[in-house]
Amino acid sequence: MTKVLILGATSPIARALALRFASDGARLYLAARNADEARRVAEDVSVRAGVAALSGTFDASDFASHDEFVRHAAGQLGGLDGVVVCFGTLGDEEVAQTDPDAALATIHQNFTGAASLITLAARHLEQQRSGFIIVIGSVAGERGRKKNYVYGSAKGALATFAQGLRGRMTASGVHVMTVKLGTVDTRMTWGREGALLTITPSRAADLIYAAYRKRAEVVYLPWYWRLIMGAIRLIPESRFKRISF
């Protein structure tokens, strides 16, 4: 039985992914900032999939608590075979661009908190020489846009971190997959630009799980975002800085 820790388990994509894993018989530890909501998600997954799911809490910005949290989750699961990193927040970009505290809060929630937790989980998986890590990021990290560069820089750093980790973990047989999501129809993105290119959380989860089963390494979801971001990367900086999107 595969033992999986899902971080940010109350997000719509994480909930859908939890059902995919549970339906294949995985034992799950579903963790989020809100303990009551994490427990409700675990209960729902248990009922729907017929596999007991555990729940717990973590704080991405409380770095000192991360080691004990990962140890506890692995102990509750009876081992650890995989980690799915689903948490993050858009934050208030307008405030973050002028307030260092707000900027750091966005960066901690999207990068440094994830880097801390991933490092601890990777150490465990590396020692047992097996397992997987799925890092769900964003196409916003592909290039620094004037409208969301605080959030985008955190996601860009996360993708670079995962890329380096993937190279390091290859020798240990640990699979690291980076997911670069386009716009998904969730509360976090409601009302923002790009609505015509959105996909549902359920569809995103299907594509992520299929890519995981194929042991993909870097996945753009939906696929056309690879083409879109490829074109955006080709725009010269002298022109790109004048674009308002």
Short mmCIF file of C-alpha atoms in Angstrom, two decimals:
data_model
loop_
_atom_site.label_atom_id
_atom_site.label_comp_id
_atom_site.label_asym_id
_atom_site.label_seq_id
_atom_site.Cartn_x
_atom_site.Cartn_y
_atom_site.Cartn_z
CA MET A 1 0.00 0.00 0.00
CA THR A 2 1.45 3.34 -1.10
CA LYS A 3 1.66 5.85 1.75
CA VAL A 4 1.18 9.45 0.60
CA LEU A 5 1.35 12.80 2.38
CA ILE A 6 -0.67 15.55 0.68
CA LEU A 7 0.19 19.09 1.76
CA GLY A 8 -2.49 21.69 1.22
CA ALA A 9 -5.11 18.97 1.16
CA THR A 10 -8.13 21.28 1.38
CA SER A 11 -7.56 22.87 -2.03
CA PRO A 12 -9.94 21.65 -4.76
CA ILE A 13 -7.11 20.06 -6.77
CA ALA A 14 -5.71 18.31 -3.69
CA ARG A 15 -9.13 16.93 -2.77
CA ALA A 16 -9.56 15.51 -6.25
CA LEU A 17 -6.03 14.09 -6.25
CA ALA A 18 -6.63 12.49 -2.86
CA LEU A 19 -9.59 10.62 -4.33
CA ARG A 20 -7.46 9.42 -7.26
CA PHE A 21 -4.76 8.07 -4.95
CA ALA A 22 -7.25 6.55 -2.51
CA SER A 23 -9.18 4.86 -5.30
CA ASP A 24 -5.95 3.08 -6.21
CA GLY A 25 -5.61 1.90 -2.62
CA ALA A 26 -3.14 4.45 -1.26
CA ARG A 27 -3.05 5.27 2.45
CA LEU A 28 -3.26 9.04 2.87
CA TYR A 29 -2.31 11.71 5.38
CA LEU A 30 -4.11 14.89 4.39
CA ALA A 31 -2.60 18.02 5.91
CA ALA A 32 -3.67 21.65 5.78
CA ARG A 33 -3.64 24.81 7.86
CA ASN A 34 -7.28 24.34 8.94
CA ALA A 35 -7.59 21.21 11.10
CA ASP A 36 -11.38 20.95 10.89
CA GLU A 37 -11.43 21.27 7.12
CA ALA A 38 -8.60 18.75 6.73
CA ARG A 39 -10.54 16.28 8.86
CA ARG A 40 -13.70 16.78 6.79
CA VAL A 41 -11.76 16.17 3.58
CA ALA A 42 -10.23 13.01 5.05
CA GLU A 43 -13.65 11.74 6.12
CA ASP A 44 -15.10 12.44 2.69
CA VAL A 45 -12.24 10.63 0.94
CA SER A 46 -12.58 7.68 3.31
CA VAL A 47 -16.30 7.34 2.57
CA ARG A 48 -15.98 7.76 -1.18
CA ALA A 49 -12.92 5.57 -1.74
CA GLY A 50 -13.38 3.06 1.07
CA VAL A 51 -9.81 3.64 2.28
CA ALA A 52 -9.10 5.21 5.66
CA ALA A 53 -7.51 8.65 5.32
CA LEU A 54 -5.74 10.45 8.17
CA SER A 55 -5.57 14.19 8.66
CA GLY A 56 -3.37 16.76 10.37
CA THR A 57 -2.23 20.37 10.33
CA PHE A 58 0.89 22.27 9.33
CA ASP A 59 1.96 25.86 8.96
CA ALA A 60 4.11 26.53 5.90
CA SER A 61 5.69 29.55 7.56
CA ASP A 62 6.50 27.82 10.86
CA PHE A 63 9.80 26.32 9.71
CA ALA A 64 10.81 25.09 13.17
CA SER A 65 7.77 22.78 13.26
CA HIS A 66 8.38 21.09 9.91
CA ASP A 67 10.75 18.33 10.99
CA GLU A 68 8.42 17.10 13.73
CA PHE A 69 5.43 17.39 11.40
CA VAL A 70 7.00 15.23 8.68
CA ARG A 71 8.15 12.67 11.25
CA HIS A 72 4.67 12.56 12.76
CA ALA A 73 2.95 12.15 9.38
CA ALA A 74 5.32 9.32 8.40
CA GLY A 75 4.76 7.66 11.76
CA GLN A 76 1.00 7.86 11.43
CA LEU A 77 1.16 6.42 7.93
CA GLY A 78 3.55 3.67 8.93
CA GLY A 79 6.10 4.94 6.41
CA LEU A 80 6.25 7.44 3.59
CA ASP A 81 6.32 6.70 -0.14
CA GLY A 82 5.27 9.99 -1.65
CA VAL A 83 4.57 13.67 -1.05
CA VAL A 84 2.26 15.94 -3.02
CA VAL A 85 2.80 19.70 -2.55
CA CYS A 86 -0.46 21.48 -3.33
CA PHE A 87 -0.42 24.55 -1.11
CA GLY A 88 0.13 28.16 -2.08
CA THR A 89 -1.60 31.51 -2.23
CA LEU A 90 -1.82 34.41 -4.65
CA GLY A 91 -1.75 36.85 -1.75
CA ASP A 92 -2.40 40.52 -2.29
CA GLU A 93 0.04 41.32 -5.07
CA GLU A 94 -0.59 45.06 -5.01
CA VAL A 95 0.27 45.22 -1.31
CA ALA A 96 3.20 42.81 -1.64
CA GLN A 97 4.88 45.04 -4.22
CA THR A 98 5.31 47.82 -1.66
CA ASP A 99 5.19 46.05 1.72
CA PRO A 100 8.16 43.75 2.54
CA ASP A 101 6.16 41.82 5.14
CA ALA A 102 3.43 41.04 2.64
CA ALA A 103 6.02 40.11 0.02
CA LEU A 104 7.75 37.71 2.41
CA ALA A 105 4.42 36.19 3.45
CA THR A 106 3.66 35.40 -0.19
CA ILE A 107 7.14 33.98 -0.74
CA HIS A 108 6.99 31.82 2.40
CA GLN A 109 3.59 30.40 1.46
CA ASN A 110 4.65 29.64 -2.11
CA PHE A 111 8.35 28.83 -1.92
CA THR A 112 10.35 28.76 1.30
CA GLY A 113 7.73 26.81 3.24
CA ALA A 114 7.51 24.27 0.44
CA ALA A 115 11.30 24.07 0.11
CA SER A 116 11.61 23.32 3.83
CA LEU A 117 8.98 20.57 3.82
CA ILE A 118 10.20 19.05 0.55
CA THR A 119 13.78 18.93 1.83
CA LEU A 120 12.71 16.97 4.91
CA ALA A 121 10.54 14.58 2.92
CA ALA A 122 13.26 14.13 0.29
CA ARG A 123 15.76 13.17 2.99
CA HIS A 124 13.44 10.39 4.12
CA LEU A 125 12.78 9.13 0.59
CA GLU A 126 16.45 9.33 -0.34
CA GLN A 127 17.39 7.13 2.62
CA GLN A 128 14.92 4.44 1.57
CA ARG A 129 15.92 4.90 -2.09
CA SER A 130 12.39 4.98 -3.42
CA GLY A 131 9.32 7.17 -3.62
CA PHE A 132 8.04 10.28 -5.36
CA ILE A 133 7.50 14.01 -4.89
CA ILE A 134 4.93 15.95 -6.89
CA VAL A 135 5.37 19.72 -6.81
CA ILE A 136 2.41 21.69 -8.10
CA GLY A 137 3.52 25.10 -9.29
CA SER A 138 2.36 27.65 -11.82
CA VAL A 139 3.16 28.99 -15.25
CA ALA A 140 3.38 32.35 -13.47
CA GLY A 141 6.92 31.36 -12.55
CA GLU A 142 8.07 31.27 -16.16
CA ARG A 143 8.69 35.00 -16.43
CA GLY A 144 8.42 38.07 -14.20
CA ARG A 145 5.23 39.92 -15.07
CA LYS A 146 4.69 43.38 -13.65
CA LYS A 147 1.24 42.38 -12.35
CA ASN A 148 2.29 39.36 -10.30
CA TYR A 149 6.07 39.22 -9.98
CA VAL A 150 6.10 38.54 -6.22
CA TYR A 151 3.92 35.46 -6.58
CA GLY A 152 5.58 34.56 -9.89
CA SER A 153 9.10 34.78 -8.48
CA ALA A 154 8.16 32.39 -5.66
CA LYS A 155 6.72 29.89 -8.15
CA GLY A 156 9.75 30.31 -10.40
CA ALA A 157 12.06 29.58 -7.47
CA LEU A 158 9.99 26.51 -6.58
CA ALA A 159 10.32 25.16 -10.13
CA THR A 160 14.09 25.70 -10.10
CA PHE A 161 14.32 24.03 -6.69
CA ALA A 162 12.36 21.02 -7.95
CA GLN A 163 14.52 20.80 -11.06
CA GLY A 164 17.71 20.63 -9.04
CA LEU A 165 16.17 18.18 -6.59
CA ARG A 166 15.11 15.96 -9.49
CA GLY A 167 18.69 15.78 -10.68
CA ARG A 168 19.99 14.97 -7.23
CA MET A 169 17.35 12.34 -6.44
CA THR A 170 17.72 10.44 -9.69
CA ALA A 171 20.53 8.33 -8.28
CA SER A 172 18.31 7.33 -5.37
CA GLY A 173 15.37 6.20 -7.50
CA VAL A 174 13.10 8.98 -6.22
CA HIS A 175 10.84 10.48 -8.87
CA VAL A 176 10.32 14.27 -8.74
CA MET A 177 7.60 15.75 -10.95
CA THR A 178 6.98 19.46 -11.48
CA VAL A 179 3.51 20.55 -12.53
CA LYS A 180 3.19 24.00 -14.12
CA LEU A 181 -0.47 24.85 -13.93
CA GLY A 182 -2.27 27.40 -16.01
CA THR A 183 -5.47 28.95 -14.65
CA VAL A 184 -7.66 26.54 -12.70
CA ASP A 185 -11.23 27.43 -11.78
CA THR A 186 -10.93 27.80 -8.00
CA ARG A 187 -11.70 30.42 -5.35
CA MET A 188 -8.08 31.60 -5.55
CA THR A 189 -8.38 32.53 -9.24
CA TRP A 190 -12.05 33.55 -9.46
CA GLY A 191 -12.53 36.80 -11.30
CA ARG A 192 -8.96 37.01 -12.60
CA GLU A 193 -7.83 37.28 -16.19
CA GLY A 194 -7.45 34.19 -18.38
CA ALA A 195 -10.91 32.77 -17.69
CA LEU A 196 -11.18 31.39 -21.22
CA LEU A 197 -8.19 29.12 -20.59
CA THR A 198 -9.30 27.71 -17.25
CA ILE A 199 -9.86 24.04 -16.45
CA THR A 200 -11.72 22.49 -13.54
CA PRO A 201 -9.88 21.14 -10.49
CA SER A 202 -11.17 17.66 -11.26
CA ARG A 203 -9.74 17.78 -14.78
CA ALA A 204 -6.45 19.13 -13.45
CA ALA A 205 -6.28 16.26 -10.95
CA ASP A 206 -6.94 13.71 -13.70
CA LEU A 207 -4.09 15.11 -15.79
CA ILE A 208 -1.70 15.33 -12.83
CA TYR A 209 -2.42 11.76 -11.77
CA ALA A 210 -2.01 10.45 -15.31
CA ALA A 211 1.34 12.26 -15.61
CA TYR A 212 2.45 10.82 -12.25
CA ARG A 213 1.58 7.30 -13.41
CA LYS A 214 3.69 7.88 -16.52
CA ARG A 215 6.58 9.20 -14.38
CA ALA A 216 6.62 12.49 -16.25
CA GLU A 217 9.11 15.09 -15.07
CA VAL A 218 7.84 18.53 -16.13
CA VAL A 219 4.21 18.89 -17.09
CA TYR A 220 2.31 21.95 -18.32
CA LEU A 221 -1.42 21.71 -17.66
CA PRO A 222 -3.27 21.99 -19.87
CA TRP A 223 -0.69 21.10 -22.52
CA TYR A 224 -1.14 24.30 -24.54
CA TRP A 225 0.48 26.34 -21.77
CA ARG A 226 3.81 24.91 -22.86
CA LEU A 227 3.32 26.63 -26.23
CA ILE A 228 1.99 29.84 -24.69
CA MET A 229 4.85 30.17 -22.24
CA GLY A 230 7.37 29.20 -24.90
CA ALA A 231 6.18 32.13 -26.98
CA ILE A 232 6.21 34.49 -23.99
CA ARG A 233 9.80 33.53 -23.15
CA LEU A 234 10.84 34.59 -26.65
CA ILE A 235 9.62 38.18 -26.23
CA PRO A 236 12.65 40.49 -25.83
CA GLU A 237 12.94 42.13 -22.43
CA SER A 238 12.80 45.59 -24.01
CA ARG A 239 9.29 44.80 -25.23
CA PHE A 240 8.16 42.49 -22.45
CA LYS A 241 8.54 45.13 -19.75
CA ARG A 242 6.03 47.33 -21.58
CA ILE A 243 3.35 44.64 -21.81
CA SER A 244 0.54 45.22 -19.32
CA PHE A 245 -0.80 41.67 -18.94
#
